[in-house]
Amino acid sequence: MADALRLYALLIWTWIRAAAQFPVSMVLLGLASAAVAALDMVGIMLLFAHTPRIAGFTAPEVLFLYGTSAMSFVVADVLLGGTERLGEHVRQGTLDTMLVRPVSPLIQIATEDFSPRRMAKLLPPVVVLAFVLPRLPADWTAGRVVMVPVMLVSGTVIFAALWVLTASVQFVVIDVHAATKSVTYGGAFLTQYPMSLYARDFVRGMTFTIPLAFVNWQPALYVLDRPDPLGLPAALRFAAPAVAVALCAVAALAWRAGLRHYRSTGS
Amino acid sequence: MSVYPWVAAYAFRRHATYWLGAVAEAVTNTMFGFVRAWIVLALWGARPALGGYDAADAVTFCFLTQALIGPVQVFGGLELTQRIRSGDVAIDLHRPVDLQGWWLADDLGRAGAALLLRGALPTLAGALAFDLRLPGPAGWAAFAVAVVLAVVTGFGLRYLVALAMFWLHDDRGLQAVALVASMFFSGMLLPLVAFPGWLGTLAQALPWAALIQVPADVLLGRYQGAELAAAYGFQALWAVVLLGAGRALTAAARRRLVIHGG
Amino acid sequence: MIEVTDIHKTFTVRTRTGRLRRRRTTVRAVDGISFTVAPGEFVGYLGPNGAGKSTTIKMLTGILSPGSGTVRVAGLDPSRRRTALARRIGVVFGQRTTLWWDLPLRDSLTLIRHLYRVEAGAHRRRLAELTELLDLGPFLSTPVRQLSLGQRMRGDLAAALLHDPPILVLDEPTIGLDVVSKATVRGFLERVNTERGTTILLTTHDLGDIERLCRRVMIIDHGRLAYDGDLDRLRAAVAADRVLVVDLERPAPPVRLAGVVVERVEGPRQWLRVPREMNAAAVVAALADRYPIADIALREPGIEEVVTRLYRDGGRVTA
């Protein structure tokens, strides 16, 4: 594991060095990516241009959800978003060249074409969080203060696991890849808003089937001291780390199964 | 027979072949449609007559937007870009066919396939789950005209972006800027009628309004008679302006290719 | 070094029969192949497209797990010990690069050093050596995407050999290369084999590669080994005819000689097909008796012809 991390860092460092040879282009591309990433935030601000509350939540509260969700998603995307292109590697046969190297193909795919400009997408959520955290109407007990980094880390791990999980599907069927974006990109979008907006059954699904509610919604209920609109047990607010670990295990199993399938069928 | 209908038919078949991938896209489009519908329902719950829409109008707008992502290709991109990057475009320019006409025909065929494969699912799912404001046959016919004009306008925009590749070494920055403009000004975030003040006025005058906002308003029956003609006129005007600019740029690209040898 | 015992691999292929309907068919890509490659051997692996060459290579390198049978490469079971095996073999795919498209070649090779955990000093020596042998110097700082196919292949060869593997597996390394690049690649492979004693398995469509490099040839057809042995015996076994090229002193009508067929006439030059069972010396003597001859040459059949004949006859050769 430590070895994998060391290699990962090394691969990324090589990419950053390569990109840094064209610094102006790197900065401009970074800003363009940041602008794309900021669109979701602009959407939220447009809503609040018309109303002070949405589904009972104020602008700082929704921006808090946006900031935590986007930050977790971008970090996960930077680390493992490359797995989205697994299908292309299968189709072009480049996965084979990864399989003859003594390093997990997961690490190789994740770092393939790594670009530092993807990190520029962190800009909007970081700015939003820096702005909004001091303005939250929260009672900042030690527990709530600790919960913020905890939710960011578990959110990142959940999104990372979802990247691997959805990529694993591409070992078996490539064509349906676009549908799995509803879980990754869709998950990133829907966690930017309070789940009290959505239909109750949908939220139940997002809690117990695809655990997107644990990216930030459940922990945020604790930070903001809100009742759960579905009346779910309060213990769920602290379950995010456990959910993240469990989802990782599922993703690892899926990846292994997918790789085994690929290696037995070669397609 | 002219070659263009054939190009369009061939593009339609080519894109229809990958139906499974397109339907998978439609699943994601539908899922986004639901989330966005719930968001606008909350907004219109707080502001019931915002921008002259009622809640049903706003929800219909959301699903319509998702249905049109594929056909008008809101996220940008044209296969021509790759051909310019690889230099294959030189072959296209030597064909006795108009480059812009060829690709417009190709794009119309692609849009036709996308409308069937990616438009139906969001619309149907939305209609089943929510109370959508859908018109009668005359309304659909009026909508069809607006969609064709939207596709042509969208092509005009994407063709300009693609041709810029003749002058750029790296088009990723331009693609990103084009994406931001397209997402923001076409109404992907919120219906343009709900944009506040001058921003709304500006957004409704720009070509991106012709992609989704105008077809949506036609479907919602907000235009009748002369107003409908004016809406078509707005789309057609932008289509003509953009296609004209595309022609000028094509000529410039051709000169550049002759001088620099590609 | 490589031991393969009775391996099989079948694939299920779905073919479109209608707009939505598909039919499943089972294809036996590899259907009972066994062979052994000793250390230091240079073996050519031939076969028409779809014969099972790539499938075999994938099973040897651990990409694919065999349906049945056993594989041992460098003492390891490739499908179970894929990553351990990766450190002991070098693999080159002619059709796709293992280098990173956007990185300069030097950076790609540095990454490979880390992937294989080659110690820095050893890497420096090895890189210097490979740079010289493959003449990489002029394009070490060029991004891979800007390299010509020949340069890229040289870079790929260096990448495959940086960790100094005892076994090198090459899947069509000369495909699409120009004549000069082909010669460089062949010369390099020959040196690697003779000087370092690296065991090499080479699949190719280019029979020139085989004639130049391999003493031993394996031919696969329909998933089975049709031939395994040395090149000369293959020629003899397939009994391909030889061709006698005769330059007469002046243009003449086709010569008449029992058992010999004149294939082509071009001015004073004539091409005569001599069946394998006829004694070539006797034919030459009989010819010289009756015609004024300026020059004469006997051409052994090219391997191309041998292989075409082998495929056409569909027969197996025992050597």
PDB file of N, CA and C in Angstrom, chain A residues 25 29 32-33 35-36 39 42-43 46-47 49-51 53-55 117 175-182 185-187 189-190 193 197-199 202, chain B residues 18 20-22 24-25 27-28 31-32 34-36 38-40 42-43 46-47 50 170 172-173 176-177 179-180 183-184 189-190 194-196 199:
ATOM      1  N   SER A  25       0.241  28.293 -20.544  1.00  0.00           N
ATOM      2  CA  SER A  25      -0.845  27.445 -21.005  1.00  0.00           C
ATOM      3  C   SER A  25      -1.459  26.700 -19.831  1.00  0.00           C
ATOM      4  N   LEU A  29      -5.341  27.224 -18.853  1.00  0.00           N
ATOM      5  CA  LEU A  29      -6.214  26.053 -18.889  1.00  0.00           C
ATOM      6  C   LEU A  29      -6.805  25.799 -17.512  1.00  0.00           C
ATOM      7  N   ALA A  32      -9.647  28.165 -16.967  1.00  0.00           N
ATOM      8  CA  ALA A  32     -10.812  27.745 -17.749  1.00  0.00           C
ATOM      9  C   ALA A  32     -11.526  26.596 -17.043  1.00  0.00           C
ATOM     10  N   SER A  33     -10.745  25.622 -16.526  1.00  0.00           N
ATOM     11  CA  SER A  33     -11.357  24.499 -15.805  1.00  0.00           C
ATOM     12  C   SER A  33     -12.068  24.997 -14.560  1.00  0.00           C
ATOM     13  N   ALA A  35     -13.439  27.859 -14.153  1.00  0.00           N
ATOM     14  CA  ALA A  35     -14.667  28.532 -14.556  1.00  0.00           C
ATOM     15  C   ALA A  35     -15.782  27.510 -14.793  1.00  0.00           C
ATOM     16  N   VAL A  36     -15.434  26.402 -15.454  1.00  0.00           N
ATOM     17  CA  VAL A  36     -16.429  25.349 -15.678  1.00  0.00           C
ATOM     18  C   VAL A  36     -16.931  24.830 -14.331  1.00  0.00           C
ATOM     19  N   LEU A  39     -19.558  26.891 -12.383  1.00  0.00           N
ATOM     20  CA  LEU A  39     -20.926  27.047 -12.897  1.00  0.00           C
ATOM     21  C   LEU A  39     -21.976  26.574 -11.901  1.00  0.00           C
ATOM     22  N   VAL A  42     -22.589  29.161  -9.425  1.00  0.00           N
ATOM     23  CA  VAL A  42     -23.366  30.259  -9.995  1.00  0.00           C
ATOM     24  C   VAL A  42     -24.848  29.888 -10.022  1.00  0.00           C
ATOM     25  N   GLY A  43     -25.134  28.635 -10.359  1.00  0.00           N
ATOM     26  CA  GLY A  43     -26.518  28.166 -10.363  1.00  0.00           C
ATOM     27  C   GLY A  43     -27.175  28.357  -9.007  1.00  0.00           C
ATOM     28  N   LEU A  46     -27.887  31.981  -8.392  1.00  0.00           N
ATOM     29  CA  LEU A  46     -29.056  32.447  -9.146  1.00  0.00           C
ATOM     30  C   LEU A  46     -30.340  32.122  -8.394  1.00  0.00           C
ATOM     31  N   LEU A  47     -30.375  30.925  -7.783  1.00  0.00           N
ATOM     32  CA  LEU A  47     -31.559  30.556  -6.999  1.00  0.00           C
ATOM     33  C   LEU A  47     -31.791  31.568  -5.889  1.00  0.00           C
ATOM     34  N   ALA A  49     -30.908  34.517  -5.672  1.00  0.00           N
ATOM     35  CA  ALA A  49     -31.240  35.877  -6.103  1.00  0.00           C
ATOM     36  C   ALA A  49     -32.749  36.099  -6.008  1.00  0.00           C
ATOM     37  N   HIS A  50     -33.497  34.979  -5.959  1.00  0.00           N
ATOM     38  CA  HIS A  50     -34.948  35.101  -5.959  1.00  0.00           C
ATOM     39  C   HIS A  50     -35.582  34.808  -4.607  1.00  0.00           C
ATOM     40  N   THR A  51     -34.909  34.078  -3.772  1.00  0.00           N
ATOM     41  CA  THR A  51     -35.533  33.655  -2.517  1.00  0.00           C
ATOM     42  C   THR A  51     -34.468  33.522  -1.434  1.00  0.00           C
ATOM     43  N   ARG A  53     -34.596  31.475   1.115  1.00  0.00           N
ATOM     44  CA  ARG A  53     -34.496  30.094   1.588  1.00  0.00           C
ATOM     45  C   ARG A  53     -34.951  29.138   0.510  1.00  0.00           C
ATOM     46  N   ILE A  54     -34.307  27.983   0.464  1.00  0.00           N
ATOM     47  CA  ILE A  54     -34.753  26.957  -0.463  1.00  0.00           C
ATOM     48  C   ILE A  54     -34.878  25.669   0.352  1.00  0.00           C
ATOM     49  N   ALA A  55     -36.105  25.113   0.334  1.00  0.00           N
ATOM     50  CA  ALA A  55     -36.409  23.931   1.150  1.00  0.00           C
ATOM     51  C   ALA A  55     -35.961  24.134   2.593  1.00  0.00           C
ATOM     52  N   ARG A 117      -3.882  20.831 -14.093  1.00  0.00           N
ATOM     53  CA  ARG A 117      -4.947  21.824 -14.272  1.00  0.00           C
ATOM     54  C   ARG A 117      -6.252  21.324 -13.692  1.00  0.00           C
ATOM     55  N   ASP A 175     -20.456  -0.104 -23.370  1.00  0.00           N
ATOM     56  CA  ASP A 175     -21.470   0.789 -23.939  1.00  0.00           C
ATOM     57  C   ASP A 175     -22.280   1.549 -22.899  1.00  0.00           C
ATOM     58  N   VAL A 176     -22.519   0.933 -21.749  1.00  0.00           N
ATOM     59  CA  VAL A 176     -23.406   1.580 -20.788  1.00  0.00           C
ATOM     60  C   VAL A 176     -22.648   2.565 -19.895  1.00  0.00           C
ATOM     61  N   HIS A 177     -21.374   2.785 -20.223  1.00  0.00           N
ATOM     62  CA  HIS A 177     -20.558   3.677 -19.420  1.00  0.00           C
ATOM     63  C   HIS A 177     -21.256   4.997 -19.094  1.00  0.00           C
ATOM     64  N   ALA A 178     -21.900   5.591 -20.118  1.00  0.00           N
ATOM     65  CA  ALA A 178     -22.506   6.914 -19.929  1.00  0.00           C
ATOM     66  C   ALA A 178     -23.550   6.896 -18.820  1.00  0.00           C
ATOM     67  N   ALA A 179     -24.230   5.764 -18.644  1.00  0.00           N
ATOM     68  CA  ALA A 179     -25.269   5.701 -17.617  1.00  0.00           C
ATOM     69  C   ALA A 179     -24.664   5.777 -16.214  1.00  0.00           C
ATOM     70  N   THR A 180     -23.445   5.274 -16.068  1.00  0.00           N
ATOM     71  CA  THR A 180     -22.837   5.296 -14.734  1.00  0.00           C
ATOM     72  C   THR A 180     -22.444   6.718 -14.331  1.00  0.00           C
ATOM     73  N   LYS A 181     -22.461   7.637 -15.300  1.00  0.00           N
ATOM     74  CA  LYS A 181     -22.182   9.030 -14.948  1.00  0.00           C
ATOM     75  C   LYS A 181     -23.262   9.589 -14.044  1.00  0.00           C
ATOM     76  N   SER A 182     -24.455   8.978 -14.052  1.00  0.00           N
ATOM     77  CA  SER A 182     -25.487   9.511 -13.147  1.00  0.00           C
ATOM     78  C   SER A 182     -25.073   9.319 -11.698  1.00  0.00           C
ATOM     79  N   TYR A 185     -20.968  11.947 -11.791  1.00  0.00           N
ATOM     80  CA  TYR A 185     -21.273  13.363 -12.015  1.00  0.00           C
ATOM     81  C   TYR A 185     -22.625  13.723 -11.421  1.00  0.00           C
ATOM     82  N   GLY A 186     -23.592  12.809 -11.582  1.00  0.00           N
ATOM     83  CA  GLY A 186     -24.912  13.036 -11.000  1.00  0.00           C
ATOM     84  C   GLY A 186     -24.824  13.145  -9.486  1.00  0.00           C
ATOM     85  N   GLY A 187     -24.025  12.260  -8.889  1.00  0.00           N
ATOM     86  CA  GLY A 187     -23.841  12.286  -7.438  1.00  0.00           C
ATOM     87  C   GLY A 187     -23.215  13.590  -6.991  1.00  0.00           C
ATOM     88  N   PHE A 189     -23.505  16.422  -8.438  1.00  0.00           N
ATOM     89  CA  PHE A 189     -24.476  17.507  -8.588  1.00  0.00           C
ATOM     90  C   PHE A 189     -25.519  17.462  -7.477  1.00  0.00           C
ATOM     91  N   LEU A 190     -26.062  16.275  -7.229  1.00  0.00           N
ATOM     92  CA  LEU A 190     -27.203  16.238  -6.305  1.00  0.00           C
ATOM     93  C   LEU A 190     -26.785  16.443  -4.852  1.00  0.00           C
ATOM     94  N   TYR A 193     -26.996  20.148  -3.070  1.00  0.00           N
ATOM     95  CA  TYR A 193     -28.242  20.745  -2.573  1.00  0.00           C
ATOM     96  C   TYR A 193     -28.733  19.950  -1.366  1.00  0.00           C
ATOM     97  N   LEU A 197     -34.903  18.644  -0.626  1.00  0.00           N
ATOM     98  CA  LEU A 197     -35.537  19.042  -1.872  1.00  0.00           C
ATOM     99  C   LEU A 197     -36.150  17.845  -2.584  1.00  0.00           C
ATOM    100  N   TYR A 198     -35.533  16.673  -2.388  1.00  0.00           N
ATOM    101  CA  TYR A 198     -35.845  15.535  -3.258  1.00  0.00           C
ATOM    102  C   TYR A 198     -36.964  14.681  -2.698  1.00  0.00           C
ATOM    103  N   ALA A 199     -37.522  13.844  -3.568  1.00  0.00           N
ATOM    104  CA  ALA A 199     -38.566  12.910  -3.144  1.00  0.00           C
ATOM    105  C   ALA A 199     -38.008  11.982  -2.065  1.00  0.00           C
ATOM    106  N   PHE A 202     -36.384   8.733  -3.132  1.00  0.00           N
ATOM    107  CA  PHE A 202     -35.092   9.006  -3.764  1.00  0.00           C
ATOM    108  C   PHE A 202     -34.017   9.167  -2.683  1.00  0.00           C
TER     109      PHE A 202
ATOM    110  N   TYR B  18     -24.911   3.103 -32.664  1.00  0.00           N
ATOM    111  CA  TYR B  18     -24.460   3.050 -31.266  1.00  0.00           C
ATOM    112  C   TYR B  18     -25.601   3.416 -30.329  1.00  0.00           C
ATOM    113  N   LEU B  20     -27.064   1.848 -27.925  1.00  0.00           N
ATOM    114  CA  LEU B  20     -26.968   1.523 -26.505  1.00  0.00           C
ATOM    115  C   LEU B  20     -26.228   2.628 -25.742  1.00  0.00           C
ATOM    116  N   GLY B  21     -25.135   3.106 -26.329  1.00  0.00           N
ATOM    117  CA  GLY B  21     -24.382   4.186 -25.701  1.00  0.00           C
ATOM    118  C   GLY B  21     -25.228   5.443 -25.566  1.00  0.00           C
ATOM    119  N   ALA B  22     -26.033   5.721 -26.605  1.00  0.00           N
ATOM    120  CA  ALA B  22     -26.867   6.926 -26.582  1.00  0.00           C
ATOM    121  C   ALA B  22     -27.956   6.796 -25.524  1.00  0.00           C
ATOM    122  N   ALA B  24     -27.727   5.046 -22.847  1.00  0.00           N
ATOM    123  CA  ALA B  24     -27.042   5.179 -21.557  1.00  0.00           C
ATOM    124  C   ALA B  24     -26.858   6.651 -21.211  1.00  0.00           C
ATOM    125  N   GLU B  25     -26.516   7.456 -22.212  1.00  0.00           N
ATOM    126  CA  GLU B  25     -26.426   8.904 -21.990  1.00  0.00           C
ATOM    127  C   GLU B  25     -27.778   9.442 -21.545  1.00  0.00           C
ATOM    128  N   VAL B  27     -30.058   7.989 -19.924  1.00  0.00           N
ATOM    129  CA  VAL B  27     -30.342   7.637 -18.531  1.00  0.00           C
ATOM    130  C   VAL B  27     -29.771   8.713 -17.600  1.00  0.00           C
ATOM    131  N   THR B  28     -28.515   9.096 -17.863  1.00  0.00           N
ATOM    132  CA  THR B  28     -27.893  10.137 -17.045  1.00  0.00           C
ATOM    133  C   THR B  28     -28.615  11.475 -17.223  1.00  0.00           C
ATOM    134  N   MET B  31     -31.719  11.376 -15.153  1.00  0.00           N
ATOM    135  CA  MET B  31     -31.438  11.488 -13.718  1.00  0.00           C
ATOM    136  C   MET B  31     -31.174  12.953 -13.336  1.00  0.00           C
ATOM    137  N   PHE B  32     -30.396  13.650 -14.162  1.00  0.00           N
ATOM    138  CA  PHE B  32     -30.182  15.079 -13.917  1.00  0.00           C
ATOM    139  C   PHE B  32     -31.506  15.843 -14.022  1.00  0.00           C
ATOM    140  N   PHE B  34     -34.446  14.858 -13.178  1.00  0.00           N
ATOM    141  CA  PHE B  34     -35.179  14.722 -11.920  1.00  0.00           C
ATOM    142  C   PHE B  34     -34.632  15.677 -10.853  1.00  0.00           C
ATOM    143  N   VAL B  35     -33.329  15.660 -10.669  1.00  0.00           N
ATOM    144  CA  VAL B  35     -32.732  16.502  -9.625  1.00  0.00           C
ATOM    145  C   VAL B  35     -33.039  17.973  -9.906  1.00  0.00           C
ATOM    146  N   ARG B  36     -32.889  18.356 -11.166  1.00  0.00           N
ATOM    147  CA  ARG B  36     -33.151  19.761 -11.497  1.00  0.00           C
ATOM    148  C   ARG B  36     -34.623  20.107 -11.331  1.00  0.00           C
ATOM    149  N   TRP B  38     -36.673  18.851  -9.131  1.00  0.00           N
ATOM    150  CA  TRP B  38     -36.939  19.053  -7.704  1.00  0.00           C
ATOM    151  C   TRP B  38     -36.413  20.415  -7.227  1.00  0.00           C
ATOM    152  N   ILE B  39     -35.275  20.812  -7.790  1.00  0.00           N
ATOM    153  CA  ILE B  39     -34.723  22.114  -7.393  1.00  0.00           C
ATOM    154  C   ILE B  39     -35.648  23.252  -7.846  1.00  0.00           C
ATOM    155  N   VAL B  40     -36.090  23.213  -9.119  1.00  0.00           N
ATOM    156  CA  VAL B  40     -36.939  24.323  -9.577  1.00  0.00           C
ATOM    157  C   VAL B  40     -38.302  24.289  -8.882  1.00  0.00           C
ATOM    158  N   ALA B  42     -38.771  23.627  -5.812  1.00  0.00           N
ATOM    159  CA  ALA B  42     -38.565  24.340  -4.554  1.00  0.00           C
ATOM    160  C   ALA B  42     -38.519  25.843  -4.806  1.00  0.00           C
ATOM    161  N   LEU B  43     -37.849  26.234  -5.891  1.00  0.00           N
ATOM    162  CA  LEU B  43     -37.751  27.668  -6.195  1.00  0.00           C
ATOM    163  C   LEU B  43     -39.128  28.236  -6.530  1.00  0.00           C
ATOM    164  N   ALA B  46     -41.331  28.825  -3.681  1.00  0.00           N
ATOM    165  CA  ALA B  46     -41.084  30.079  -2.975  1.00  0.00           C
ATOM    166  C   ALA B  46     -41.528  31.273  -3.813  1.00  0.00           C
ATOM    167  N   ARG B  47     -41.370  31.182  -5.137  1.00  0.00           N
ATOM    168  CA  ARG B  47     -41.735  32.297  -6.039  1.00  0.00           C
ATOM    169  C   ARG B  47     -42.647  31.771  -7.148  1.00  0.00           C
ATOM    170  N   LEU B  50     -42.482  33.157 -10.999  1.00  0.00           N
ATOM    171  CA  LEU B  50     -41.180  33.688 -11.396  1.00  0.00           C
ATOM    172  C   LEU B  50     -40.994  33.656 -12.912  1.00  0.00           C
ATOM    173  N   ASP B 170      -3.536  24.420 -29.326  1.00  0.00           N
ATOM    174  CA  ASP B 170      -4.195  23.681 -28.260  1.00  0.00           C
ATOM    175  C   ASP B 170      -5.557  24.324 -28.076  1.00  0.00           C
ATOM    176  N   ARG B 172      -8.007  23.332 -26.025  1.00  0.00           N
ATOM    177  CA  ARG B 172      -8.720  22.971 -24.798  1.00  0.00           C
ATOM    178  C   ARG B 172      -9.256  24.198 -24.068  1.00  0.00           C
ATOM    179  N   GLY B 173      -8.473  25.289 -24.073  1.00  0.00           N
ATOM    180  CA  GLY B 173      -8.914  26.509 -23.405  1.00  0.00           C
ATOM    181  C   GLY B 173     -10.173  27.063 -24.060  1.00  0.00           C
ATOM    182  N   ALA B 176     -13.195  25.045 -23.311  1.00  0.00           N
ATOM    183  CA  ALA B 176     -13.700  25.285 -21.956  1.00  0.00           C
ATOM    184  C   ALA B 176     -14.507  26.579 -21.905  1.00  0.00           C
ATOM    185  N   VAL B 177     -13.992  27.636 -22.557  1.00  0.00           N
ATOM    186  CA  VAL B 177     -14.717  28.915 -22.575  1.00  0.00           C
ATOM    187  C   VAL B 177     -16.057  28.744 -23.287  1.00  0.00           C
ATOM    188  N   LEU B 179     -17.739  26.060 -23.537  1.00  0.00           N
ATOM    189  CA  LEU B 179     -18.621  25.253 -22.685  1.00  0.00           C
ATOM    190  C   LEU B 179     -19.285  26.112 -21.616  1.00  0.00           C
ATOM    191  N   VAL B 180     -18.492  26.979 -20.975  1.00  0.00           N
ATOM    192  CA  VAL B 180     -19.045  27.831 -19.924  1.00  0.00           C
ATOM    193  C   VAL B 180     -20.148  28.717 -20.499  1.00  0.00           C
ATOM    194  N   MET B 183     -23.244  26.530 -21.389  1.00  0.00           N
ATOM    195  CA  MET B 183     -23.976  26.053 -20.213  1.00  0.00           C
ATOM    196  C   MET B 183     -24.750  27.196 -19.559  1.00  0.00           C
ATOM    197  N   PHE B 184     -24.090  28.345 -19.447  1.00  0.00           N
ATOM    198  CA  PHE B 184     -24.668  29.453 -18.708  1.00  0.00           C
ATOM    199  C   PHE B 184     -25.798  30.118 -19.487  1.00  0.00           C
ATOM    200  N   LEU B 189     -28.565  26.023 -16.367  1.00  0.00           N
ATOM    201  CA  LEU B 189     -28.562  26.207 -14.917  1.00  0.00           C
ATOM    202  C   LEU B 189     -29.964  26.496 -14.400  1.00  0.00           C
ATOM    203  N   LEU B 190     -30.620  27.380 -15.103  1.00  0.00           N
ATOM    204  CA  LEU B 190     -31.939  27.849 -14.693  1.00  0.00           C
ATOM    205  C   LEU B 190     -32.572  28.415 -15.964  1.00  0.00           C
ATOM    206  N   ALA B 194     -35.744  33.235 -15.643  1.00  0.00           N
ATOM    207  CA  ALA B 194     -35.526  33.446 -14.207  1.00  0.00           C
ATOM    208  C   ALA B 194     -34.185  34.108 -13.924  1.00  0.00           C
ATOM    209  N   PHE B 195     -33.464  34.506 -14.978  1.00  0.00           N
ATOM    210  CA  PHE B 195     -32.231  35.257 -14.760  1.00  0.00           C
ATOM    211  C   PHE B 195     -32.603  36.662 -14.321  1.00  0.00           C
ATOM    212  N   PRO B 196     -31.974  37.194 -13.278  1.00  0.00           N
ATOM    213  CA  PRO B 196     -32.385  38.498 -12.776  1.00  0.00           C
ATOM    214  C   PRO B 196     -31.965  39.663 -13.686  1.00  0.00           C
ATOM    215  N   LEU B 199     -29.154  40.755 -16.772  1.00  0.00           N
ATOM    216  CA  LEU B 199     -28.524  39.488 -17.145  1.00  0.00           C
ATOM    217  C   LEU B 199     -29.514  38.652 -17.960  1.00  0.00           C
TER     218      LEU B 199
END
